Coordinates of C-alpha atoms in Angstrom, one line a residue:
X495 CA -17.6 8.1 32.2
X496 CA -16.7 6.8 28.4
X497 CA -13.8 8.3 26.5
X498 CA -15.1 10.8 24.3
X499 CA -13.4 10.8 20.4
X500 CA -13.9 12.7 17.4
X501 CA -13.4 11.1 13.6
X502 CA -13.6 12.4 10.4
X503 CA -15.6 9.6 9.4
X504 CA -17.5 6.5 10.8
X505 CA -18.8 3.4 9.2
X506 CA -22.0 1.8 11.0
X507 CA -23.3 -1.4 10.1
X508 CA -20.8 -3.4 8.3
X509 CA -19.4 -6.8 9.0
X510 CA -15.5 -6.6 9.3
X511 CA -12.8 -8.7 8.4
X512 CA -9.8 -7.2 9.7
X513 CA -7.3 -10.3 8.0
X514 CA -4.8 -8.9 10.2
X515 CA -1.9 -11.5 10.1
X516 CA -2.2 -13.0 13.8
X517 CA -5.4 -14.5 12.8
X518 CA -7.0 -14.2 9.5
X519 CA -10.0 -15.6 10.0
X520 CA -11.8 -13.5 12.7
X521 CA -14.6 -11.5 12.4
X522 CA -16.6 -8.7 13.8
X523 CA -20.3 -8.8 12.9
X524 CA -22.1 -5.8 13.0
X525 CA -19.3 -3.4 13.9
X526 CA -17.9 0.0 12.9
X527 CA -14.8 1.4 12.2
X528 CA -13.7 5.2 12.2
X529 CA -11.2 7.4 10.2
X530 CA -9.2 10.0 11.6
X531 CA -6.8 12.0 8.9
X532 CA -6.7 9.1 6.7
X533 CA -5.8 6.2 9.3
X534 CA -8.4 3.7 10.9
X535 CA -8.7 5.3 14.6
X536 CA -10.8 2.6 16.1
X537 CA -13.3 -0.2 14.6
X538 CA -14.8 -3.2 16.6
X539 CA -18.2 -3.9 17.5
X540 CA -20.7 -1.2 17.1
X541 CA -22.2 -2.1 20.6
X542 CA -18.8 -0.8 21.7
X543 CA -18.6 2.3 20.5
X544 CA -17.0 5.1 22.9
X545 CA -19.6 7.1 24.4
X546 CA -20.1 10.6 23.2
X547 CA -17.9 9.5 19.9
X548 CA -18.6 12.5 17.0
X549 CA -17.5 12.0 13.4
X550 CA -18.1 14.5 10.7
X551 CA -19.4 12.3 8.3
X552 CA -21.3 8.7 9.1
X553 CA -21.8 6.3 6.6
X554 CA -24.0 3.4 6.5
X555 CA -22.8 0.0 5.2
X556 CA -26.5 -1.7 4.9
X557 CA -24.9 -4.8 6.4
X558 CA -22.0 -4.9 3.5
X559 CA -18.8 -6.8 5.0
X560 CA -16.1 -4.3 5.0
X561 CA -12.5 -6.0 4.5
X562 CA -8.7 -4.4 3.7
X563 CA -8.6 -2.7 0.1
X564 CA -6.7 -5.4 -2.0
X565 CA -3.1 -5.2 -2.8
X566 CA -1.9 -6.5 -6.2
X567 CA 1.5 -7.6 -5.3
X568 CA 2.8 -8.6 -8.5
X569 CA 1.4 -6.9 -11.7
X570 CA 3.2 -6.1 -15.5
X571 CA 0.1 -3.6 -16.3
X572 CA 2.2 -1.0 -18.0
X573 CA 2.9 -2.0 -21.4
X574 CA 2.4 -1.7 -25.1
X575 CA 0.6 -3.8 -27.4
X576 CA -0.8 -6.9 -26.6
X577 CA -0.6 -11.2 -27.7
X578 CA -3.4 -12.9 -28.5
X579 CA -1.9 -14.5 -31.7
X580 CA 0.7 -16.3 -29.2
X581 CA -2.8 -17.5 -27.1
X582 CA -3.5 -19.1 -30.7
X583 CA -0.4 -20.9 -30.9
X584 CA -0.1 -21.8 -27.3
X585 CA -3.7 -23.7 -28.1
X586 CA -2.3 -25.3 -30.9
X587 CA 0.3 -26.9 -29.2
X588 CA 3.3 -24.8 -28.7
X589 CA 4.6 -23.9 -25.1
X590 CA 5.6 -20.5 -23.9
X591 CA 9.5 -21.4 -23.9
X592 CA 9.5 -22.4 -27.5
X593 CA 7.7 -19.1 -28.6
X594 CA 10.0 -16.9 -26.4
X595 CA 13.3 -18.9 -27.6
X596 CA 11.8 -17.6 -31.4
X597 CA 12.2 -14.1 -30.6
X598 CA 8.2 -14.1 -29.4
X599 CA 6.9 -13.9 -25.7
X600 CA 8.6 -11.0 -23.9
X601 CA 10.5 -9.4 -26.9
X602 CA 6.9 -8.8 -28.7
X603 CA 6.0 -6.6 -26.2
X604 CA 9.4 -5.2 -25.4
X605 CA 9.2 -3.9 -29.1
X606 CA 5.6 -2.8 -28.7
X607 CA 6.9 -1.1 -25.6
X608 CA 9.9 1.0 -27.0
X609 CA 7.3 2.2 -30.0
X610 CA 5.1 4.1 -27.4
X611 CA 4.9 7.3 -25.9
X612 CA 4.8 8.1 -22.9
X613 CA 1.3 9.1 -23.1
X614 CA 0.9 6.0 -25.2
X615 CA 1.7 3.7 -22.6
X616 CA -0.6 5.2 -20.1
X617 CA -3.2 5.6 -22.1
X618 CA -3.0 1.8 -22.9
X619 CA -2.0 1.2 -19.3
X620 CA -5.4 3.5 -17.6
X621 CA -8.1 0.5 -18.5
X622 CA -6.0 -2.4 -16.7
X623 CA -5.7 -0.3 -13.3
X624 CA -9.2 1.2 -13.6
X625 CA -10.5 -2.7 -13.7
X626 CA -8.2 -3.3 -10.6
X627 CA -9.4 0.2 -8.8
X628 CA -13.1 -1.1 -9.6
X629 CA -12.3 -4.5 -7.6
X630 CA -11.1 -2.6 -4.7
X631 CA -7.5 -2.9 -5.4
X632 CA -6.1 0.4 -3.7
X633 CA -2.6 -0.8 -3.5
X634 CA -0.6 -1.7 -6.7
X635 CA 2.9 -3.1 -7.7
X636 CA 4.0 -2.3 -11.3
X637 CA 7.1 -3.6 -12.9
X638 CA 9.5 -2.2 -15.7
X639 CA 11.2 -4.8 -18.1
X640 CA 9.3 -4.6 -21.5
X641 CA 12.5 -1.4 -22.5
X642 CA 14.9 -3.6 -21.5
X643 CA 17.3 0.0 -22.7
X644 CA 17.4 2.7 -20.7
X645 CA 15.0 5.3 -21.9
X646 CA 12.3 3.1 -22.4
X647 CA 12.7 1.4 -19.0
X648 CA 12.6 5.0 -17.6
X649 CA 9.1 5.9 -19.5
X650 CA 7.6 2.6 -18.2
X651 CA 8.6 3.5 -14.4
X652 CA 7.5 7.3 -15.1
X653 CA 4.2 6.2 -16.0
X654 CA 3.5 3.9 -13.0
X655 CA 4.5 7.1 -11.1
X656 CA 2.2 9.0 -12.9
X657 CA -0.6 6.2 -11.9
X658 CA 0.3 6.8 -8.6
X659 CA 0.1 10.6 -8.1
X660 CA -3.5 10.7 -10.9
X661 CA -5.5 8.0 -9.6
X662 CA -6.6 7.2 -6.2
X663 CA -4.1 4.5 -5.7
X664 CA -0.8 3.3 -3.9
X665 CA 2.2 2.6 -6.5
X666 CA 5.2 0.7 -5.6
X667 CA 7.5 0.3 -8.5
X668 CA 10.2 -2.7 -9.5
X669 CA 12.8 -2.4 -11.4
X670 CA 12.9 -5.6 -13.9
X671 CA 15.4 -4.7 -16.3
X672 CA 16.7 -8.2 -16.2
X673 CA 13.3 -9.7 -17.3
X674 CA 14.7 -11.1 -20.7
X675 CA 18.3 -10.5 -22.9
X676 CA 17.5 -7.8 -25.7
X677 CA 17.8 -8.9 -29.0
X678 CA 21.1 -6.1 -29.4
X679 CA 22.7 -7.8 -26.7
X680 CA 21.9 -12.0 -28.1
X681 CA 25.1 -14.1 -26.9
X682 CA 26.4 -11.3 -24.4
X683 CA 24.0 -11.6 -21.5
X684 CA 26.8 -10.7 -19.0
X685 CA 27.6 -7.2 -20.7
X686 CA 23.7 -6.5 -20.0
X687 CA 24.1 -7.0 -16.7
X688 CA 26.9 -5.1 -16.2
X689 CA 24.5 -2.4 -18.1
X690 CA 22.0 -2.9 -15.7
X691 CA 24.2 -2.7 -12.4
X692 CA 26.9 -0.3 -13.6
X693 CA 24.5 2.3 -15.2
X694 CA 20.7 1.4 -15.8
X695 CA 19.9 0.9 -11.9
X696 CA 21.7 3.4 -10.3
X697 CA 20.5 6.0 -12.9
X698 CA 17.2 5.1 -12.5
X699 CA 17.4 4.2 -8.6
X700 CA 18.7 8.7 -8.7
X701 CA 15.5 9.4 -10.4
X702 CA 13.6 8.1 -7.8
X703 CA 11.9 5.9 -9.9
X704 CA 12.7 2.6 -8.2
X705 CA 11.0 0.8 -5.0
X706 CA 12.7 -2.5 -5.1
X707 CA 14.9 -4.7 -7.7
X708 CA 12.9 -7.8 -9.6
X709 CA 14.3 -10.0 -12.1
X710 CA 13.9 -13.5 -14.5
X711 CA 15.6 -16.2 -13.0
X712 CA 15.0 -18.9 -15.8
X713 CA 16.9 -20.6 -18.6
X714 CA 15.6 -18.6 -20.6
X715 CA 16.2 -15.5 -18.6
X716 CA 19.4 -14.9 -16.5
X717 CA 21.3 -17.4 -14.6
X718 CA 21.5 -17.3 -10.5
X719 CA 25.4 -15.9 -11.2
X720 CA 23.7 -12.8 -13.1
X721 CA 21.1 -12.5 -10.9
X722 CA 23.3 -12.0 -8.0
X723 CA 25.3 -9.3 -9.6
X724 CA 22.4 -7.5 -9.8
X725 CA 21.1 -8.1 -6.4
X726 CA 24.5 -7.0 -4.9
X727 CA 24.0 -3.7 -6.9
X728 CA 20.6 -3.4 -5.1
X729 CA 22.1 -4.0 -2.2
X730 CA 24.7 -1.3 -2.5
X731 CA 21.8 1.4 -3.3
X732 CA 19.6 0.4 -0.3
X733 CA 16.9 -1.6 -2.5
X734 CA 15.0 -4.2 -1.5
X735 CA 14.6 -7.5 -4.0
X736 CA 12.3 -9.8 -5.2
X737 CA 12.6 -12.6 -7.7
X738 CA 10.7 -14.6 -10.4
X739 CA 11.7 -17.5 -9.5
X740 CA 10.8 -21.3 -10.3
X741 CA 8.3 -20.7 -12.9
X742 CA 9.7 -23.4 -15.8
X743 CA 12.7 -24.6 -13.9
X744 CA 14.5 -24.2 -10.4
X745 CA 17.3 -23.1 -10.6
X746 CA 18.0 -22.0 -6.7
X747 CA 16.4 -18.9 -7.2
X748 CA 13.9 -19.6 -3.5
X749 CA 17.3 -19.9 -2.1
X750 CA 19.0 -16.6 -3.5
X751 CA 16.0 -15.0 -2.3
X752 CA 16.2 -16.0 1.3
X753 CA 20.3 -15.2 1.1
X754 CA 19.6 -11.9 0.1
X755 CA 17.0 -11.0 2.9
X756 CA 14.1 -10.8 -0.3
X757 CA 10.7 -8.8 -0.1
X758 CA 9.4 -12.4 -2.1
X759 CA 10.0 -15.3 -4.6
X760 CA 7.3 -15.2 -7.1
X761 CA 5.8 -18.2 -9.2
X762 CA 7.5 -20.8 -7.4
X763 CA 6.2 -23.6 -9.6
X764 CA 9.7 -25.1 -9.4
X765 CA 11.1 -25.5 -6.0
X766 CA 12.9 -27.4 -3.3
X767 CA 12.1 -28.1 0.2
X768 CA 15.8 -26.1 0.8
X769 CA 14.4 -23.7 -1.0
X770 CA 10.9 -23.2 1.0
X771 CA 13.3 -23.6 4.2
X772 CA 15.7 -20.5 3.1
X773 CA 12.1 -18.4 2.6
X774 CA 11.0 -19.8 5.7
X775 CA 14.3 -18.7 7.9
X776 CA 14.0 -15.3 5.7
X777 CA 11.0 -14.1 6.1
X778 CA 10.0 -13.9 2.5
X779 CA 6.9 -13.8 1.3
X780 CA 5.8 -17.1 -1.4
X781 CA 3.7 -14.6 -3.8
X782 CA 1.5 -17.0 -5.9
X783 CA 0.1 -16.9 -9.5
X784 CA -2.5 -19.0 -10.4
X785 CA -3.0 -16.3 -13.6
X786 CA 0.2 -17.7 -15.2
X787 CA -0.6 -21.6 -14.7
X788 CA -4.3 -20.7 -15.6
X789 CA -3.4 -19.3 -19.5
X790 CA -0.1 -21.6 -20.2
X791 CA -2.6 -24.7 -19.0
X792 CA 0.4 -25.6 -16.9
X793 CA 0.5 -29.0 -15.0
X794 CA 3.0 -28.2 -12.7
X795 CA 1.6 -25.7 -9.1
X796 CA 3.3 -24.4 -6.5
X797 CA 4.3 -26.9 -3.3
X798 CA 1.0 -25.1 -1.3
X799 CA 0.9 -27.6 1.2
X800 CA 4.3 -27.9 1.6
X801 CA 4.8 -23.8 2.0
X802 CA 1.5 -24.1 4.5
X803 CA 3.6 -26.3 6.9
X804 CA 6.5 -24.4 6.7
X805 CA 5.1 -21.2 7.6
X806 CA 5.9 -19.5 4.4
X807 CA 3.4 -16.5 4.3
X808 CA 1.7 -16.8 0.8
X809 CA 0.4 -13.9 -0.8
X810 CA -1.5 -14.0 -4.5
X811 CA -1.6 -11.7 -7.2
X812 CA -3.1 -11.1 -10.9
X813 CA 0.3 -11.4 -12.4
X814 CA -1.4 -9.1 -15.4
X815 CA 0.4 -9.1 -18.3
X816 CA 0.2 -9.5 -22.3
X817 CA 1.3 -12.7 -22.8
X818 CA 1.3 -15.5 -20.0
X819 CA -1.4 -13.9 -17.6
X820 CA -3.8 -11.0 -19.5
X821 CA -5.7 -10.8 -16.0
X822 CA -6.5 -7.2 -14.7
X823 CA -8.8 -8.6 -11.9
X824 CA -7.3 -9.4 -8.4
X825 CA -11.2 -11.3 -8.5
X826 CA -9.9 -14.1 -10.3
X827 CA -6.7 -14.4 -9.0
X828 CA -8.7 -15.4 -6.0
X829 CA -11.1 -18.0 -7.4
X830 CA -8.2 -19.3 -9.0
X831 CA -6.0 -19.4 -6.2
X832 CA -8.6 -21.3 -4.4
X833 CA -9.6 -23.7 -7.7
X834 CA -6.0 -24.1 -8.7
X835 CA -3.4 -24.0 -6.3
X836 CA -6.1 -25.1 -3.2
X837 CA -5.7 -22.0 -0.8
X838 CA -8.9 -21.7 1.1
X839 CA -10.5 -18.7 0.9
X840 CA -9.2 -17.3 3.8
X841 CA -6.1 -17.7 2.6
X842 CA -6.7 -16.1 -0.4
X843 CA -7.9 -13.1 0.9
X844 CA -5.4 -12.9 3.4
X845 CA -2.7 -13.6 0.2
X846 CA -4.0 -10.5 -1.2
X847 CA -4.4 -7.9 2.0
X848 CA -1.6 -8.7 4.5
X849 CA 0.3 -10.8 3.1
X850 CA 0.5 -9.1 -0.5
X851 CA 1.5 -5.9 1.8
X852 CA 4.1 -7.5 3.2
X853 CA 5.6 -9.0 -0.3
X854 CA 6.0 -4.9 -1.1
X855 CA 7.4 -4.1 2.5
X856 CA 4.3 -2.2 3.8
X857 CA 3.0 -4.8 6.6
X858 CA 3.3 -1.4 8.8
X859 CA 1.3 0.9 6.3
X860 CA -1.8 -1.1 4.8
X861 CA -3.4 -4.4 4.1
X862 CA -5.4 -5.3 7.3
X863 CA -7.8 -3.4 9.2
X864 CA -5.8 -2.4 12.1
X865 CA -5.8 1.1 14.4
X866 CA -2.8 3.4 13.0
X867 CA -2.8 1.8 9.3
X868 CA -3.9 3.6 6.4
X869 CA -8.2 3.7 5.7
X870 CA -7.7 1.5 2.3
X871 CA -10.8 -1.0 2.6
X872 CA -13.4 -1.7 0.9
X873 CA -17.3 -2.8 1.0
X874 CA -18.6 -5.9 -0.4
X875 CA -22.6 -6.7 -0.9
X876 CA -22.0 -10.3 -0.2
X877 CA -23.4 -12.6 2.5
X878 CA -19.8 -14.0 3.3
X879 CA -15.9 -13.3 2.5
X880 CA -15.7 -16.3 1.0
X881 CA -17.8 -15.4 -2.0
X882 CA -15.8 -13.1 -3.4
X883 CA -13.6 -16.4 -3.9
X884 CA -16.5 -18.9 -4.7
X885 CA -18.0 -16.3 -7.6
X886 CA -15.9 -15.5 -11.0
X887 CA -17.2 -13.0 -13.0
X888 CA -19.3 -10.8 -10.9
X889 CA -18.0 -7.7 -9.0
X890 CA -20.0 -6.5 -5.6
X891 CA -18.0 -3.9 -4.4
X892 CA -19.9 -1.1 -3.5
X893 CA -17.9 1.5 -1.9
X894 CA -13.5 2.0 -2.2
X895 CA -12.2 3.9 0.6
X896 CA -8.6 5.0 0.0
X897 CA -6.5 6.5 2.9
X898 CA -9.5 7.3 4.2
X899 CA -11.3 8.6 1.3
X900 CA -14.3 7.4 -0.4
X901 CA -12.7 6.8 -4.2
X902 CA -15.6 6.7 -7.1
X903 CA -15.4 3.2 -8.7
X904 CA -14.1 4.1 -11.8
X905 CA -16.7 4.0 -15.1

């Protein structure tokens, strides 16, 4: 006699790709997979469905491939303003460090950024995650650091939180006060870190405001020294950290990462085989950005091969931002990833479901289909996974389920 089960939802004739971490690249054609108060409760083949199974709802998938909502593991979507006269200059000649050593790059935001509202910012900030949401991005990392002061670094983070309780969507927040040295503070880059550790984080961190710790480690950021302090701070309030790191230079930050235990080292343009080996022996997550080398036409891409045979898991993310990666679409982070870095496109995907979930500290919660984890996925009118890598420019999702929800694609 079958085991009898009742859902709250069942999906019939999809194709699934569960990318769960053990093995990527397996699929079940022409399964099902059912919801039970917002968690997958079962999904395999639809020839094995329990008998007697009941589900209050049954949707048909038409033969759609069903795969994990997408997790944007690295994004800079809240801000003010934008930099397309910067795009001009970079295309006549002039790099990204010699326009942020001028006072441009980062700082034209951060004072576009301290000029806006509160309801500014998210009405500026509502188009960039709507694009995501419409891509089936159901989970979404934003980061402070265009206040770079304390009140405006608040009203950055209080409107990601704000994302996260209006819209259909998972927020995890970062903390990246130390993303570049505020003009009021030029020649005295230590005194704003002891700002950020001594009073900026830990207020903030009370609020509830803060997920995990982010900052620049760059020439022309902060130094691994600075970077430290703050991390040791993090450490002291129970946050997790993460790091830009090797994006014009390498300065050891792949290493600092892997010391401090590290959700991920981000960029990673610049770094050492020590450096992949400390990631390695930490766990840490290599989150690529093939947004950033796409815009600043840079020559220089992360080790991929060499990360591939160390075992470093490698997620991929849109990087969106206003200057050096305007990209709200986790679409063509994955064409890219696969055209510029040479991920296949299982990796890809995987780099923006599992592996993206673990770079935020939610392997547990979301980003494969697994029984127990949340019912984020999404359905794709494509004939295989690997188109939603091979196409740039078109979207086919049809249907966003979010912890077990079916979410309207946004208009």
């Amino acid at each position: 006699m079958g085991t009898t089960a009742t859902w709250d939802a069942l999906w019939l004739d999809v194709h699934l790709l569960p990318l769960a971490p053990a093995d990527p690249a397996a699929t079940v054609r022409d399964g099902a997979l059912a919801v039970r108060d917002g968690r997958i409760a079962w999904l395999g083949p639809r020839a094995a469905l329990p008998e007697g199974a009941t589900a209050a709802s049954t949707h048909d998938g038409g033969g759609a491939w069903l795969l994990p909502g997408f997790i944007d593991c690295h994004t800079h979507v809240v801000h003010a303003g934008q930099r397309s006269e910067e795009f001009e200059l970079r295309m006549q000649g002039q790099s990204y460090e010699a326009i942020a050593r001028r006072g441009g790059g980062i700082l034209n935001t951060v004072r576009a950024t301290r000029a806006a509202s509160e309801e500014e910012l998210l009405a500026q900030s509502l188009p960039r995650v709507r694009n995501l949401m419409r891509e089936g991005v159901t989970t979404l990392e934003i980061k402070s650091g265009y206040g770079l002061e304390p009140e405006s670094e608040a009203r950055m983070l209080r409107v990601a939180r704000r994302l996260g309780r209006e819209l259909p969507l998972r927020v995890k927040t970062s903390f990246l006060g130390a993303h570049a040295l505020p003009p009021e503070y030029a020649g005295r880059a230590d005194d704003y870190v002891a700002l950020l550790c001594d009073h900026m984080l830990p207020a903030l961190a009370a609020q509830g405001l803060v997920d995990a710790v982010d900052a620049f480690c760059e020439g022309i950021a902060f130094s691994t020294a600075q970077v430290e302090r703050l991390f040791e701070t993090a450490r002291r309030l129970k946050l997790p950290v993460k790091l830009h790191a090797g994006q014009l230079s390498d300065l050891g930050g792949a290493e600092l990462v892997g010391r401090f235990g590290g959700l991920s080292a981000d960029h990673l343009e610049e770094v050492s085989d020590v450096g992949i080996a400390a990631l390695r022996a930490a766990g840490s997550v290599a989150v690529l950005l093939p947004g950033a080398i796409h815009f600043l036409r840079e020559t220089r891409r992360p080790p991929v091969a060499k990360l591939r045979a160390a075992g470093v898991a490698m997620a991929l993310a849109s990087d969106c931002n206003p200057g050096s990666s305007p990209m709200p679409s986790i679409l063509a982070a994955l064409n890219l990833g696969c055209l510029l870095l040479g991920l296949t496109p299982t990796e890809a995907l995987a780099g923006a479901t599992c592996h993206a979930a673990a770079a935020l500290g939610l392997s547990g919660e979301t980003g494969s289909l697994e029984i127990g984890k949340a019912a984020d996925f999404a359905l794709w009118e494509v004939e295989r996974p690997a188109q939603l890598c091979a196409t740039l420019g078109f979207n086919a999702c049809r249907q966003v389920v979010y912890q077990g929800r079916c979410r309207p694609l946004p208009g």
